XYZ file of C-alpha atoms in Angstrom:
595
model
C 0.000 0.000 0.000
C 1.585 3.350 -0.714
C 1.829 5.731 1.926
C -1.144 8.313 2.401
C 0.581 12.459 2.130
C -1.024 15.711 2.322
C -2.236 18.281 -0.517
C 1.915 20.030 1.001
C 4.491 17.716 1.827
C 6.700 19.974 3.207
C 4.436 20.835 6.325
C 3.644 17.573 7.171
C 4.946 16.160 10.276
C 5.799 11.903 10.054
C 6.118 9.940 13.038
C 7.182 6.271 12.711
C 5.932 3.391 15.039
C 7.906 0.745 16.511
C 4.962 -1.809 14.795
C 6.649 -2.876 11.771
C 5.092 -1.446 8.262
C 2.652 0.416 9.960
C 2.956 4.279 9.823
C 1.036 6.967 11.171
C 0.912 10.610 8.818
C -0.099 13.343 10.363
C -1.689 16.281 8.563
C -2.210 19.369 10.221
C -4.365 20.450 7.711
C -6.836 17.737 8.800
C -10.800 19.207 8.709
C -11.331 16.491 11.396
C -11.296 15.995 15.165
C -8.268 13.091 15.206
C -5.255 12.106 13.201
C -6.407 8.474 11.338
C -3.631 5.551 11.072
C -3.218 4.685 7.347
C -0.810 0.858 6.995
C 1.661 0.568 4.334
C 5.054 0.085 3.562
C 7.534 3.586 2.284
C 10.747 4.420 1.007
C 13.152 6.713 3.183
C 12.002 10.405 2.338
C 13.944 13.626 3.957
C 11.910 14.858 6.953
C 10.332 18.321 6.728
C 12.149 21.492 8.279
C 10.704 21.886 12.028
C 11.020 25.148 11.950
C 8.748 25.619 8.702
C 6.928 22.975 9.995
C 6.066 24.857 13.357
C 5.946 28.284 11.837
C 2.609 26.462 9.287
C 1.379 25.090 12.662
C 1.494 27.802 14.809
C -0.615 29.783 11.425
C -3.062 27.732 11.526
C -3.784 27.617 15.164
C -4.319 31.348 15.292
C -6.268 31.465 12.350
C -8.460 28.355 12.243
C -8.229 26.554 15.195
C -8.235 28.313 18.629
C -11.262 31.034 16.797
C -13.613 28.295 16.177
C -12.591 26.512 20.180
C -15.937 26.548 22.163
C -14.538 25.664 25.557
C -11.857 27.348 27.694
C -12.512 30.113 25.697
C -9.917 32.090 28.567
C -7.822 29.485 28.387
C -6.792 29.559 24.684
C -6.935 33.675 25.143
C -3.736 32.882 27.324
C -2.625 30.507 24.421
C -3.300 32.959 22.336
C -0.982 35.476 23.546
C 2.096 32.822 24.180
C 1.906 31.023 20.676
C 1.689 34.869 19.378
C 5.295 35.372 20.784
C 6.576 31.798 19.697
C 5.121 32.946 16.246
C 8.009 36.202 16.456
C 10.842 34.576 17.982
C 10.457 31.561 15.201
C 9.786 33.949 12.743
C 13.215 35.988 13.458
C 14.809 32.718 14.281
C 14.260 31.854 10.316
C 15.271 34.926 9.189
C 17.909 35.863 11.635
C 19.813 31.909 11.757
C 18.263 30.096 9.071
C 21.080 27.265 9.107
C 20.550 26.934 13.018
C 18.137 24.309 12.522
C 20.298 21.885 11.129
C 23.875 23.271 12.230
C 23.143 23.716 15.893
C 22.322 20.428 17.721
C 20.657 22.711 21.091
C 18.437 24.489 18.320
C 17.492 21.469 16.571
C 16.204 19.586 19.647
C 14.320 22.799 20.798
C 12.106 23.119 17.335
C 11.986 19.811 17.272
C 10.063 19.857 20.712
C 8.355 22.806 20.001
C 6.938 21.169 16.869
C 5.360 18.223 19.162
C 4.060 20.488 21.378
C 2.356 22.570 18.624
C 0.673 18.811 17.165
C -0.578 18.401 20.816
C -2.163 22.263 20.580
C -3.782 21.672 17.746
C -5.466 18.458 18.706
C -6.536 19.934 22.021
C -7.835 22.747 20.302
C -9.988 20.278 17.947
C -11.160 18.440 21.372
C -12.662 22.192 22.583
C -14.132 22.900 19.391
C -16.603 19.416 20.511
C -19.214 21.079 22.553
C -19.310 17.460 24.464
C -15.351 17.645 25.765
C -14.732 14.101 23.903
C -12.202 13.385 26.532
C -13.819 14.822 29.650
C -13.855 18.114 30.918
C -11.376 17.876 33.461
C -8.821 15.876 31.551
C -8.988 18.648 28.853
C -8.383 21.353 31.413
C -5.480 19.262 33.111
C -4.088 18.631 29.352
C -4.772 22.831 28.062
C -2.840 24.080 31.478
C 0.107 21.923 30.541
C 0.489 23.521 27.068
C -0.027 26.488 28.451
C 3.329 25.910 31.006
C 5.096 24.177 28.315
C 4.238 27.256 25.899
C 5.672 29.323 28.181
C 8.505 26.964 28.544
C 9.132 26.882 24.526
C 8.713 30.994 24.540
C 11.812 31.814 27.326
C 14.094 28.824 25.954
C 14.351 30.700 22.465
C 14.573 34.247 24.437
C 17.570 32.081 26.461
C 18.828 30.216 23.490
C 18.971 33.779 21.026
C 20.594 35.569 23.982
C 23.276 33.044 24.742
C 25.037 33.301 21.742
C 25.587 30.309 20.539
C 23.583 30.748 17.656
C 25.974 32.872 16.266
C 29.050 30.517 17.028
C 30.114 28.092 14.175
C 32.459 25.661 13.316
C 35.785 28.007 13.815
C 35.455 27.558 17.330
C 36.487 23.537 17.123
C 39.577 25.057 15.364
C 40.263 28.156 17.976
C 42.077 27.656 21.210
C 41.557 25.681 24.002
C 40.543 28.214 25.826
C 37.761 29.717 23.342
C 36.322 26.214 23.060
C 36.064 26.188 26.943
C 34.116 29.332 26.871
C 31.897 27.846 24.027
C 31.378 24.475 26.095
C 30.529 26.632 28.874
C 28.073 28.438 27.185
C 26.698 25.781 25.632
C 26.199 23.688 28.999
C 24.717 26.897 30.645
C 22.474 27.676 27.987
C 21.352 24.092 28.681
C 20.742 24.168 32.113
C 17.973 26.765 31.440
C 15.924 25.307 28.438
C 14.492 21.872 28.055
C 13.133 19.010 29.739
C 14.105 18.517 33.679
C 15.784 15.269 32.061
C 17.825 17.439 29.689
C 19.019 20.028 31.931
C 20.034 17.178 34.543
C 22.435 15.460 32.253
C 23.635 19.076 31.268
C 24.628 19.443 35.183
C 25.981 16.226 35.135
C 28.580 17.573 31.741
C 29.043 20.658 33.708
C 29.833 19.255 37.337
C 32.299 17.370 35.126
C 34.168 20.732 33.425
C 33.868 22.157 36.735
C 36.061 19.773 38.244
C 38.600 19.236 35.635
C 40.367 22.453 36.562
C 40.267 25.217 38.690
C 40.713 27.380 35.312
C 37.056 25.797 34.208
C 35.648 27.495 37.072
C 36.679 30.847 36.293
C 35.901 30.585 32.965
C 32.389 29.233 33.844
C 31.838 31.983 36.317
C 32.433 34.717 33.596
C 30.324 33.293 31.542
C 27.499 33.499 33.501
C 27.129 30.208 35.475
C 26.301 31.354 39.216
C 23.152 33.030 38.369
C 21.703 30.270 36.818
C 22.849 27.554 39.202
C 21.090 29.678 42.429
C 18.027 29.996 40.098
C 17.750 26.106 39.953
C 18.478 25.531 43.801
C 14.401 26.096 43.233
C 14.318 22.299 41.404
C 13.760 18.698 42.686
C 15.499 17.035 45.145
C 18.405 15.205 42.627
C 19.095 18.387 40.631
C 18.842 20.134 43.662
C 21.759 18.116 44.784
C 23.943 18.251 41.858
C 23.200 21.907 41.902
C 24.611 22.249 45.006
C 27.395 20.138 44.610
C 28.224 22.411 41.359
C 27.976 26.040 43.794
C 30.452 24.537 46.698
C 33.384 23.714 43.645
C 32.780 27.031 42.086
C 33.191 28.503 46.305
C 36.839 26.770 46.414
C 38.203 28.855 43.626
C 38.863 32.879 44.222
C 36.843 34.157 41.450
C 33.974 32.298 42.336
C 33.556 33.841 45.924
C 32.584 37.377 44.994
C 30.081 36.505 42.563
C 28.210 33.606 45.083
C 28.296 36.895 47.543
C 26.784 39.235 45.246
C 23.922 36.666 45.196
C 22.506 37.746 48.739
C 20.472 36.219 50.748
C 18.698 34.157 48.323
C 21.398 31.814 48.152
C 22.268 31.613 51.568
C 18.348 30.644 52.405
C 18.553 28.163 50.169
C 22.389 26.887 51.722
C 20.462 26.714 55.117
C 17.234 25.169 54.078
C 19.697 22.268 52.604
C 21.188 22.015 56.177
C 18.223 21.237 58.193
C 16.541 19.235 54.915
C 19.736 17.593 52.930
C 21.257 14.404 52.364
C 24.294 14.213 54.299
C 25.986 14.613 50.413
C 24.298 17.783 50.126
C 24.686 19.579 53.636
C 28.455 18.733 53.351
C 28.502 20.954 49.725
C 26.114 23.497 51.418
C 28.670 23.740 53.990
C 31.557 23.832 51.436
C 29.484 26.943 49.574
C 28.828 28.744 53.076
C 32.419 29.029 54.360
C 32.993 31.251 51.078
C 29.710 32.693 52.305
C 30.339 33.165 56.103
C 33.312 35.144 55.484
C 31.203 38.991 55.468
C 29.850 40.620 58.917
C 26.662 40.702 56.838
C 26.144 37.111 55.662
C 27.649 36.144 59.051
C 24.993 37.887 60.791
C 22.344 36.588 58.616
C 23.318 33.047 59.163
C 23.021 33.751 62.766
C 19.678 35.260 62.906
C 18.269 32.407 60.909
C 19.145 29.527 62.922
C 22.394 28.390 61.292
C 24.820 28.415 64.303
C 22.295 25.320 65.867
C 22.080 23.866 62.273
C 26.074 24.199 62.223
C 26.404 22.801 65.456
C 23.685 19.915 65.324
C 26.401 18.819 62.274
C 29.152 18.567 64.595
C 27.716 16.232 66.531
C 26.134 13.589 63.995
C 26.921 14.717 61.105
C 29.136 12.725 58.409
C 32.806 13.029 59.447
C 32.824 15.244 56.108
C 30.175 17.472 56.661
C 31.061 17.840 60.372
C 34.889 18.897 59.315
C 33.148 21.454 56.518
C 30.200 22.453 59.455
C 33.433 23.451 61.938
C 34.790 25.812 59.034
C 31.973 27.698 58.957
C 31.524 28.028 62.978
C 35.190 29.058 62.630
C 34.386 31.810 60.122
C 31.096 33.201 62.387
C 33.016 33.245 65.623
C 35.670 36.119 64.386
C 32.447 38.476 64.131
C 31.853 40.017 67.713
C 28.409 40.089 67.548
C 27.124 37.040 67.063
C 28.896 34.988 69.419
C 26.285 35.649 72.242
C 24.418 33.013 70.055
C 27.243 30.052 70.479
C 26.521 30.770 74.021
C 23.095 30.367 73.749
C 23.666 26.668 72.151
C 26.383 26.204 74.148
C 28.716 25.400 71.705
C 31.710 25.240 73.770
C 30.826 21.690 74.646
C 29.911 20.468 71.351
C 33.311 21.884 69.614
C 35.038 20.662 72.176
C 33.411 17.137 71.536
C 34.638 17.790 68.131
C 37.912 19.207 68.713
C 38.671 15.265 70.469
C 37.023 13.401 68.649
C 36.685 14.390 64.962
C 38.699 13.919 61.819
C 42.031 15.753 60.957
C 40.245 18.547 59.230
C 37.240 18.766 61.963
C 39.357 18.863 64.984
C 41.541 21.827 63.232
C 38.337 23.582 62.623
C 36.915 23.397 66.140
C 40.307 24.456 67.519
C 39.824 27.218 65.172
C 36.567 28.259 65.536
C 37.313 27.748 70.045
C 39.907 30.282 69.102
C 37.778 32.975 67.563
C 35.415 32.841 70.181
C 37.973 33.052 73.370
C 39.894 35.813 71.133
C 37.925 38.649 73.256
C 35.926 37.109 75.704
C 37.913 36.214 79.650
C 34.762 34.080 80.554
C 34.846 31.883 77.918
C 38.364 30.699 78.477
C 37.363 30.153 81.432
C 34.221 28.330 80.176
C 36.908 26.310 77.860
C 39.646 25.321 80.080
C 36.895 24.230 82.892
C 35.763 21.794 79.875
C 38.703 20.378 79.153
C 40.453 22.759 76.917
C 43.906 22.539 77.781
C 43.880 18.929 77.863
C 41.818 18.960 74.329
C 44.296 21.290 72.852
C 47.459 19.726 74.428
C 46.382 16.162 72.400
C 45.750 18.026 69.424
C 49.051 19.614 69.002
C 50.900 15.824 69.948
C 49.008 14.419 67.380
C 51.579 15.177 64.830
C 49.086 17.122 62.390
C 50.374 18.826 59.399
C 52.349 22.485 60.730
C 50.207 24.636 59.096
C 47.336 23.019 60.899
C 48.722 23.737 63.904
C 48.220 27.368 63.474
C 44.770 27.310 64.714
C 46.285 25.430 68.074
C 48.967 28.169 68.501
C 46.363 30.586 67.969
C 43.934 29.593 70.711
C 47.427 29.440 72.988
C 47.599 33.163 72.462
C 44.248 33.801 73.302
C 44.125 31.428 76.695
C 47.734 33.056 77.869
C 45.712 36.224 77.565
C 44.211 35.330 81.599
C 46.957 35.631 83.600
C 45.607 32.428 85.817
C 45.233 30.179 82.857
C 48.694 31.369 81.329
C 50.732 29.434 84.516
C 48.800 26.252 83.572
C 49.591 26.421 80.157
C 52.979 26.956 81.181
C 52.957 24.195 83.939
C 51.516 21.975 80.854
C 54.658 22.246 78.975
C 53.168 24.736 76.293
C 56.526 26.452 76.218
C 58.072 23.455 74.725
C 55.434 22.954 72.180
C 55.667 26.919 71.142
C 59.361 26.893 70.196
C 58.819 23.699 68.245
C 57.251 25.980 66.045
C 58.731 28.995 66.051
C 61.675 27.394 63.706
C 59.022 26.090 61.217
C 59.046 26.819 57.472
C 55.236 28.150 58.023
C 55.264 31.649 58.037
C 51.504 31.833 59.317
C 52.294 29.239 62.096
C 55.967 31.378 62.774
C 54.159 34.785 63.341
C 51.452 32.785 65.624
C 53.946 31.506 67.462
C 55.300 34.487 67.870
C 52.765 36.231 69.049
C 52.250 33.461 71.121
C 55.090 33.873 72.807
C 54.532 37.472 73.489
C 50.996 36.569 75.172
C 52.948 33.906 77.547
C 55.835 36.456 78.394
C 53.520 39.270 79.362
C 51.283 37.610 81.850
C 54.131 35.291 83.163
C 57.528 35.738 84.674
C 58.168 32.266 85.021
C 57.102 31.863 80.951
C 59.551 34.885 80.191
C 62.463 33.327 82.207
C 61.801 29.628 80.749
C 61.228 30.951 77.184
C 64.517 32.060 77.412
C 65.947 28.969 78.587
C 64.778 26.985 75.715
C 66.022 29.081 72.819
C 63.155 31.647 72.104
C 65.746 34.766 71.460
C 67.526 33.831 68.574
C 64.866 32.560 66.308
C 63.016 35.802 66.973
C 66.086 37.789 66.429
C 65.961 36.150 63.217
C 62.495 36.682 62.442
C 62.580 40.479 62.810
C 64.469 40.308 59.606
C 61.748 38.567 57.927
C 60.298 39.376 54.438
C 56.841 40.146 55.469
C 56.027 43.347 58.396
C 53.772 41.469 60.007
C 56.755 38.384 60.902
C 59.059 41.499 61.920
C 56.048 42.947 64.412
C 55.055 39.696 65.296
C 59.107 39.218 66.442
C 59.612 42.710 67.972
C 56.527 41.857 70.308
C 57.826 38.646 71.355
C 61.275 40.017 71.971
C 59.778 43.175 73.787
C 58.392 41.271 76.877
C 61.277 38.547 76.593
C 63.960 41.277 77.442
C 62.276 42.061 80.962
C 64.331 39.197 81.985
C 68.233 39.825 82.115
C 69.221 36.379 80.991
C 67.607 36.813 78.035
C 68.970 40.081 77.260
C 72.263 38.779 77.956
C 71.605 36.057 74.943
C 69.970 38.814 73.037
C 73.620 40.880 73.070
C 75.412 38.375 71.791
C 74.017 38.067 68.446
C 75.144 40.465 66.438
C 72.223 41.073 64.009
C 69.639 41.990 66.923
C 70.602 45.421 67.657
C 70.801 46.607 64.174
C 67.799 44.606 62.905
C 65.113 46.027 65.530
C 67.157 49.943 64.937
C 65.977 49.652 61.045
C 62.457 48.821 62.660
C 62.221 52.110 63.749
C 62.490 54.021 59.885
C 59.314 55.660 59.299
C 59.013 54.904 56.438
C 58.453 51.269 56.914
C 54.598 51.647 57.165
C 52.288 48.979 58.726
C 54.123 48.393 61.822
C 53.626 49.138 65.120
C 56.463 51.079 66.071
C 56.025 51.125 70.144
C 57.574 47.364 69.769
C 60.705 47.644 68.854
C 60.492 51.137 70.395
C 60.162 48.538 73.390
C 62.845 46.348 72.914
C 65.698 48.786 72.649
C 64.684 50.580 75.792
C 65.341 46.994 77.464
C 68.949 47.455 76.171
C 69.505 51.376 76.128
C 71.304 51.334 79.193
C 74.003 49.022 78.190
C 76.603 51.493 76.563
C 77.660 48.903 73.542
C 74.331 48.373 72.756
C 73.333 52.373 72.858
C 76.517 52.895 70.725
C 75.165 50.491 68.153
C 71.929 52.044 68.239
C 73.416 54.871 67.321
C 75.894 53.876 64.743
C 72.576 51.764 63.171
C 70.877 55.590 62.877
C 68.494 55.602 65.665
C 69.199 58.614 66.464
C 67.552 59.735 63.604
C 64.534 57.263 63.295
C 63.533 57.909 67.306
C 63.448 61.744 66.650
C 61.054 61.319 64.012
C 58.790 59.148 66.208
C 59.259 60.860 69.151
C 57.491 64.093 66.822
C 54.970 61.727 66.310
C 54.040 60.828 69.712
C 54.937 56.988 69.663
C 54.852 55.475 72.937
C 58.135 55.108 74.321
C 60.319 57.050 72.001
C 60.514 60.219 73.733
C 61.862 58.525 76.927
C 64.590 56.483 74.575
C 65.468 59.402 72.513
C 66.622 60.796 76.129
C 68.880 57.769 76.931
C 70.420 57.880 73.557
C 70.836 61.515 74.456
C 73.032 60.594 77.294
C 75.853 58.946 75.494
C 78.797 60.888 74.513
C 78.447 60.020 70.860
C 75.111 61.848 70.686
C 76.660 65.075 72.361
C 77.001 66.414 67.967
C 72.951 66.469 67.847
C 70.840 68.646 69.589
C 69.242 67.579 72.649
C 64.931 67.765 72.186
């Protein structure tokens, strides 16, 4: 039997059955109410243009069909209005990209749905022109609001698809660098993400998680072309894209360029972060927890989290969450607790217990982050080191530091030292517990954040403790410190000309200070003015401790401080004015003119 066509081929729209010779042809020119199923046997034939196809379609829905509909008259007014604007954008899609059809495989699957979906209009529009509703009144109504969605669906894919670009891309990108066709394959999977069926955008995350995490330079590039945006927007979908969604946010949060832009997204994101942390799986609140430490780091997202529940979220992690989501939970804390005014609400959940807990008991990563976070909240507060050591936390941050983690973890232990040696009570126990030991262990480490800790460190221990000051000295403090005040960085040379500054109240240690050579001179070109960003009252300090030794005033002078100490003595920096006057005294400063 030869196949049955239409009065014009080239609008006709063929589907072929799975049923052997048998064939169905539709013809949307059709007077009647259903499409009837002709048998027979035919030769291959090239399939019609969709987008001429669609464009006939969509004509003669507005002109015959939805005019002579009898039901849902409201309905197809709606219809109406949406198939109007498919009309345009197809219409300029023609004119504007007439080889997109067939060139561009995103384009092509996109008329080719919008094709079905315009068959399926224009049999729903024949059931409403029945005044008896042939297939019930409420299965019409359920079937004429779903092509009204997926109208609306069709109508913002080609107002994504035409503003993406991609139509205008062509084969000289496959031929272009390797970083051009990254920015094309990021466009492309973007563009995805937004258009389509759920089905189609969730194998576009899955492409996309897969970019993402090929390099870190994939993640800049994706985040310039516009990816952050439209991954929030779906943090809206079902629960497995929801996941992967998530998943993609926290990767793009580990790399620098990514941070800004999550920021800029507000508190729409962070809702969403939170929501995941009461609601997740444990895969998801461990990337939600990833995404908020990028998050946590400004006064006004920490403050947000904080209002909204998220420290007792955070917390309730801690203590059963996975051992990766707990270390990730512990981050964030760690981040919250360095902003003032929100730590009354760790109180309230009593959090010193639970990070604590944590701090003993967690992995690598989770006990560093609890030390941490302990840290931040002691930094400023006297009764909650008291609240901490009464808990355990000398014991919890003695086993900690013996545990051999890696040095720059121990940063975050040195760090809480500090803060604890800050009480003048809990500073002799430290000592007593052998924390003087521990801090010179790392005060000759290749770290230079754990070295300027330590340092500082040591300057907490030495001003609340003569017996710290005197022992300090006994184990080798002085000469590591005299070597760190010619560090690279100002904030190692402060950090040393503190530490040195209490360490010289003891004569021994001065005595060990004189005899290197490099001290005097080194904390003398501390003083130049012009060395900005360093708090010259330290080694202001130090010197005084060794003015009254005549060779170490005539190196002081011979190193120019002389000079320097006039200059901050104008400006009022504590101390000078008093050592100005004892360099004064020394017969090689009888040339200058006494202040």
């Amino acid at each position: 039997m030869k196949p049955q066509t239409c009065e014009d081929a080239s609008v006709c729209t063929l589907q072929i059955l799975d049923s052997g010779n048998t064939i169905i042809v539709l013809n949307p020119l059709s007077p009647e109410s259903e499409w009837k199923a002709k048998r027979g046997k035919m030769k291959e034939s090239a399939e019609p243009e969709p987008i001429s196809v669609s464009l006939h379609l969509l004509s003669n829905l507005l002109d015959s069909e939805i005019p002579t509909v009898q039901n849902f008259k409201g309905k197809w007014s709606l219809a109406r209005v949406k198939l109007s604007h498919l009309q345009t954008h197809l219409t300029d899609f023609s004119a504007e990209f007439p080889n997109a059809s067939t060139s561009n495989p995103l384009s092509l699957h996109l008329l080719h749905s919008i094709t079905q979906t315009l068959n399926d209009a224009v049999s729903i529009a024949q059931h409403c022109q029945s005044p008896h509703l042939p297939h019930g009144k409420l299965k019409t109504q359920s079937d004429l609001d779903s092509l009204l969605a997926t109208l609306h669906r069709h109508v913002t894919d080609c107002d994504i698809l035409f503003r993406s670009g991609l139509l205008l891309e062509n084969a000289a990108v496959s031929t272009s660098s390797k970083r051009e066709a990254l920015r094309s394959a990021s466009r492309s999977l973007i563009t995805r993400l937004q258009i389509g069926s759920p089905e189609s955008k969730s194998s576009a995350m899955d492409s996309l998680l897969g970019l993402l995490h090929e390099d870190d330079k994939n993640v800049t590039i994706a985040v310039a072309q516009g990816v952050v945006p439209v991954l929030v927007r779906l943090l809206d979908s079902s629960t497995d894209m929801k996941e992967k969604t998530v998943a993609a946010i926290s990767r793009v949060s580990t790399v620098e360029s990514g941070k800004n832009v999550l920021i800029a997204e507000g508190l729409f994101l962070l809702n969403h972060l939170l929501r995941i942390l009461d609601s997740g799986s444990g895969f998801a609140i461990e990337k939600a927890c990833i995404a908020l430490q990028a998050l946590s780091f400004t006064k006004e997202n920490a403050r947000a989290i904080g209002s909204r529940g998220g420290i007792s979220s955070l917390l309730e992690i801690c203590q059963a969450g996975t051992p990766g989501s707990q270390a990730s939970a512990a981050a964030v804390l760690r981040n919250l607790a360095a902003f003032a005014e929100i730590r009354d609400n760790f109180v309230e959940e009593n959090a010193v217990v639970v990070l604590l807990g944590l701090a003993s008991s967690g992995t690598a990563l989770a006990r560093e982050n609890a030390i941490g976070c302990l840290a931040n909240l002691i930094s400023e507060e006297e009764s909650l080191r008291v609240s901490v050591v009464k808990e355990g936390g000398v014991e919890c941050l003695r086993n900690f530091w013996d545990s051999g983690p890696p040095v720059p973890s121990l940063e975050a232990a040195v760090v809480m030292l500090k803060h604890l040696a800050s009480s003048g009570p809990i500073c002799e126990v430290l000592v007593g517990e052998g924390f003087v030991e521990r801090v010179l262990g790392v005060l000759n480490c290749e770290v230079l954040a754990v070295r300027i800790a330590a340092a500082r460190g040591v300057y907490a221990l030495g001003l609340n403790s003569g017996k710290a000051r005197k022992e300090m000295g006994e184990c080798g403090c002085v000469v590591p410190l005299i070597k760190m005040l010619d560090g690279k960085g100002v904030e190692e040379k402060e950090a040393s000309a503190m530490a040195l500054s209490v360490l010289l109240m003891h004569a021994g240690n001065r005595r060990v200070f004189r005899k290197d050579e490099r001290g005097i001179v080194s904390a003398v070109h501390l003083l130049n003015p012009s060395l900005q960003g360093l708090d010259k009252k330290y080694p202001v300090s130090l010197l005084a401790a060794l003015v009254h030794s005549k060779s170490c005033r005539k190196q002081m002078v011979a190193a120019g401080a002389c000079v320097h100490t006039q200059k901050l003595a104008e400006m009022d920096v504590p101390g000078s004015k008093k050592l100005l006057e004892s360099l004064g005294r020394g017969k090689i400063w009888g040339v200058f003119a006494r202040p």
